[in-house]
Every structure is written in C-alpha cells, then in structure tokens.
C-alpha cells in the first residue's frame, strides 16, 4: 500500500469517526482491519483532543458546583475549552 493511499485512508477514517461512526464501521467502510483502525485511532489528534474536551467539561462542572471556585478559575477553564475547540476543528479538517 502506498503512502499516499494510506494517508488518504487515514483522512477518510478520521472523518468517519468524527461523523459518529464506530471504529468497526469505519474500518469496514475503508477496507482495513480493526487492528489497523485501532492503531490509527490512537494517533489521531482529533480523538486525543476530544478526550481532553471531556476532561475540561468535567472540570468546568466541578468548578461551577464548588463554592470555593473563583470567577478567574472558571474563566481560565472556559478559555482553555474555547482554544481546545479550535484545535479540534483544525484536527478534524487536517487529520495528519
């Protein structure tokens, strides 16, 4: 398999994941093994960023529920969330 073809397959795989397909569904669509799909998924920036998004959302919720949290704490977390969203959008559009 050529590098160019693999690169195109990774881009398609990334887009399928971001559209809500499972790893198994996406691997079947582009014709790769689930083992290969798993290896690719671990290296995709968008997948890594989405995990980080979930962590930040939990931290924001915890900060909002904590009476000891300051407005500055919440502001810093929301700023980080906004910047992370930009990274996610870039990673989705440019998976490699």
XYZ file of N, CA, C and O in Angstrom, residues 10-67:
232
model
N -6.433 7.339 6.065
C -6.443 7.876 7.425
C -7.350 9.101 7.492
O -8.114 9.274 8.448
N -7.297 9.954 6.482
C -8.160 11.137 6.447
C -9.629 10.723 6.423
O -10.453 11.274 7.156
N -9.952 9.756 5.579
C -11.334 9.279 5.490
C -11.754 8.648 6.812
O -12.861 8.888 7.301
N -10.870 7.850 7.396
C -11.144 7.201 8.679
C -11.434 8.251 9.748
O -12.401 8.131 10.503
N -10.626 9.292 9.804
C -10.812 10.359 10.782
C -12.163 11.040 10.592
O -12.888 11.288 11.558
N -12.512 11.333 9.356
C -13.796 11.994 9.082
C -14.965 11.097 9.467
O -15.965 11.567 10.009
N -14.846 9.807 9.190
C -15.914 8.878 9.563
C -16.097 8.831 11.077
O -17.234 8.828 11.574
N -15.000 8.811 11.817
C -15.093 8.820 13.279
C -15.752 10.097 13.776
O -16.578 10.067 14.689
N -15.382 11.216 13.176
C -15.938 12.497 13.598
C -17.400 12.653 13.189
O -18.105 13.487 13.747
N -17.850 11.840 12.231
C -19.262 11.841 11.841
C -20.089 10.932 12.744
O -21.296 10.837 12.590
N -19.422 10.225 13.648
C -20.134 9.386 14.599
C -20.082 7.897 14.320
O -20.704 7.111 15.029
N -19.339 7.495 13.297
C -19.189 6.069 13.015
C -18.312 5.434 14.088
O -17.428 6.082 14.646
N -18.551 4.160 14.351
C -17.688 3.448 15.282
C -16.403 3.066 14.553
O -16.331 3.098 13.325
N -15.418 2.672 15.331
C -14.144 2.234 14.751
C -14.378 1.048 13.815
O -13.801 0.979 12.729
N -15.223 0.131 14.230
C -15.513 -1.059 13.429
C -16.190 -0.679 12.117
O -15.807 -1.169 11.047
N -17.190 0.190 12.179
C -17.897 0.622 10.970
C -16.950 1.335 10.012
O -16.951 1.069 8.805
N -16.152 2.230 10.548
C -15.225 2.988 9.704
C -14.196 2.074 9.052
O -13.877 2.231 7.870
N -13.686 1.099 9.806
C -12.687 0.187 9.230
C -13.297 -0.650 8.111
O -12.640 -0.915 7.106
N -14.553 -1.054 8.270
C -15.214 -1.827 7.226
C -15.453 -0.982 5.981
O -15.291 -1.467 4.856
N -15.809 0.270 6.160
C -16.082 1.150 5.027
C -14.836 1.361 4.174
O -14.903 1.313 2.947
N -13.683 1.580 4.824
C -12.478 1.855 4.035
C -11.641 0.615 3.756
O -10.652 0.686 3.041
N -12.058 -0.518 4.308
C -11.405 -1.777 3.976
C -10.083 -2.040 4.683
O -9.123 -2.490 4.063
N -10.044 -1.758 5.976
C -8.850 -2.053 6.771
C -9.269 -2.935 7.949
O -10.450 -3.055 8.253
N -8.294 -3.528 8.595
C -8.603 -4.370 9.748
C -8.905 -3.490 10.955
O -8.483 -2.326 11.017
N -9.595 -4.076 11.913
C -9.887 -3.337 13.143
C -8.604 -3.044 13.925
O -8.504 -2.029 14.604
N -7.635 -3.926 13.818
C -6.357 -3.720 14.497
C -5.665 -2.474 13.941
O -5.156 -1.637 14.692
N -5.672 -2.334 12.609
C -5.093 -1.149 11.977
C -5.875 0.090 12.380
O -5.288 1.129 12.706
N -7.204 -0.023 12.378
C -8.051 1.110 12.760
C -7.749 1.547 14.196
O -7.693 2.739 14.487
N -7.538 0.578 15.082
C -7.218 0.901 16.468
C -5.894 1.638 16.598
O -5.774 2.591 17.370
N -4.931 1.208 15.816
C -3.619 1.868 15.839
C -3.735 3.292 15.299
O -3.138 4.218 15.859
N -4.489 3.461 14.228
C -4.676 4.798 13.661
C -5.414 5.701 14.634
O -5.067 6.857 14.797
N -6.435 5.153 15.269
C -7.259 5.958 16.176
C -6.423 6.530 17.323
O -6.637 7.660 17.750
N -5.484 5.748 17.815
C -4.653 6.204 18.930
C -3.788 7.403 18.561
O -3.372 8.158 19.437
N -3.491 7.567 17.274
C -2.600 8.637 16.850
C -3.313 9.859 16.292
O -2.671 10.856 16.008
N -4.640 9.785 16.138
C -5.371 10.915 15.569
C -5.515 12.039 16.592
O -6.067 11.832 17.673
N -5.035 13.233 16.250
C -5.135 14.352 17.184
C -6.575 14.657 17.585
O -6.838 14.975 18.742
N -7.513 14.562 16.651
C -8.901 14.902 16.981
C -9.440 13.994 18.075
O -10.180 14.442 18.958
N -9.084 12.727 18.063
C -9.548 11.789 19.093
C -8.942 12.156 20.449
O -9.632 12.160 21.470
N -7.672 12.495 20.437
C -6.990 12.895 21.677
C -7.609 14.174 22.233
O -7.891 14.278 23.429
N -7.865 15.146 21.349
C -8.459 16.411 21.783
C -9.862 16.220 22.346
O -10.258 16.895 23.289
N -10.624 15.316 21.761
C -11.987 15.088 22.235
C -11.972 14.501 23.647
O -12.796 14.860 24.484
N -11.010 13.648 23.928
C -10.866 13.137 25.302
C -10.542 14.293 26.252
O -11.066 14.364 27.361
N -9.673 15.193 25.802
C -9.321 16.344 26.630
C -10.530 17.257 26.840
O -10.698 17.842 27.910
N -11.384 17.378 25.799
C -12.597 18.189 25.915
C -13.485 17.649 27.035
O -14.008 18.408 27.839
N -13.636 16.338 27.076
C -14.460 15.726 28.118
C -13.902 16.026 29.509
O -14.659 16.301 30.439
N -12.585 15.975 29.642
C -11.955 16.281 30.926
C -12.187 17.736 31.336
O -12.493 18.020 32.499
N -12.062 18.647 30.384
C -12.270 20.072 30.693
C -13.725 20.321 31.068
O -14.008 21.084 31.993
N -14.653 19.671 30.370
C -16.064 19.841 30.703
C -16.348 19.381 32.133
O -17.108 20.029 32.858
N -15.731 18.274 32.539
C -15.901 17.800 33.907
C -15.327 18.803 34.906
O -15.922 19.062 35.960
N -14.168 19.372 34.578
C -13.541 20.349 35.469
C -14.383 21.616 35.581
O -14.497 22.202 36.660
N -14.965 22.050 34.457
C -15.822 23.242 34.488
C -17.047 22.974 35.358
O -17.422 23.810 36.188
N -17.668 21.818 35.192
C -18.841 21.473 36.003
C -18.483 21.427 37.482
O -19.236 21.936 38.332
N -17.344 20.834 37.790
C -16.908 20.762 39.182
C -16.648 22.155 39.748
O -17.013 22.445 40.886
N -16.033 23.019 38.948
C -15.736 24.375 39.403
C -17.019 25.175 39.622
O -17.120 25.948 40.578
N -18.004 24.967 38.742
C -19.269 25.682 38.907
C -20.025 25.221 40.157
O -20.739 26.012 40.780
N -19.862 23.977 40.512
C -20.541 23.435 41.692
C -19.771 23.653 42.989
O -20.307 23.414 44.065
N -18.529 24.093 42.874
C -17.693 24.315 44.049
C -17.805 25.783 44.488
O -17.402 26.681 43.752
N -18.310 26.037 45.669
C -18.448 27.428 46.120
C -17.110 28.130 46.339
O -17.046 29.360 46.375
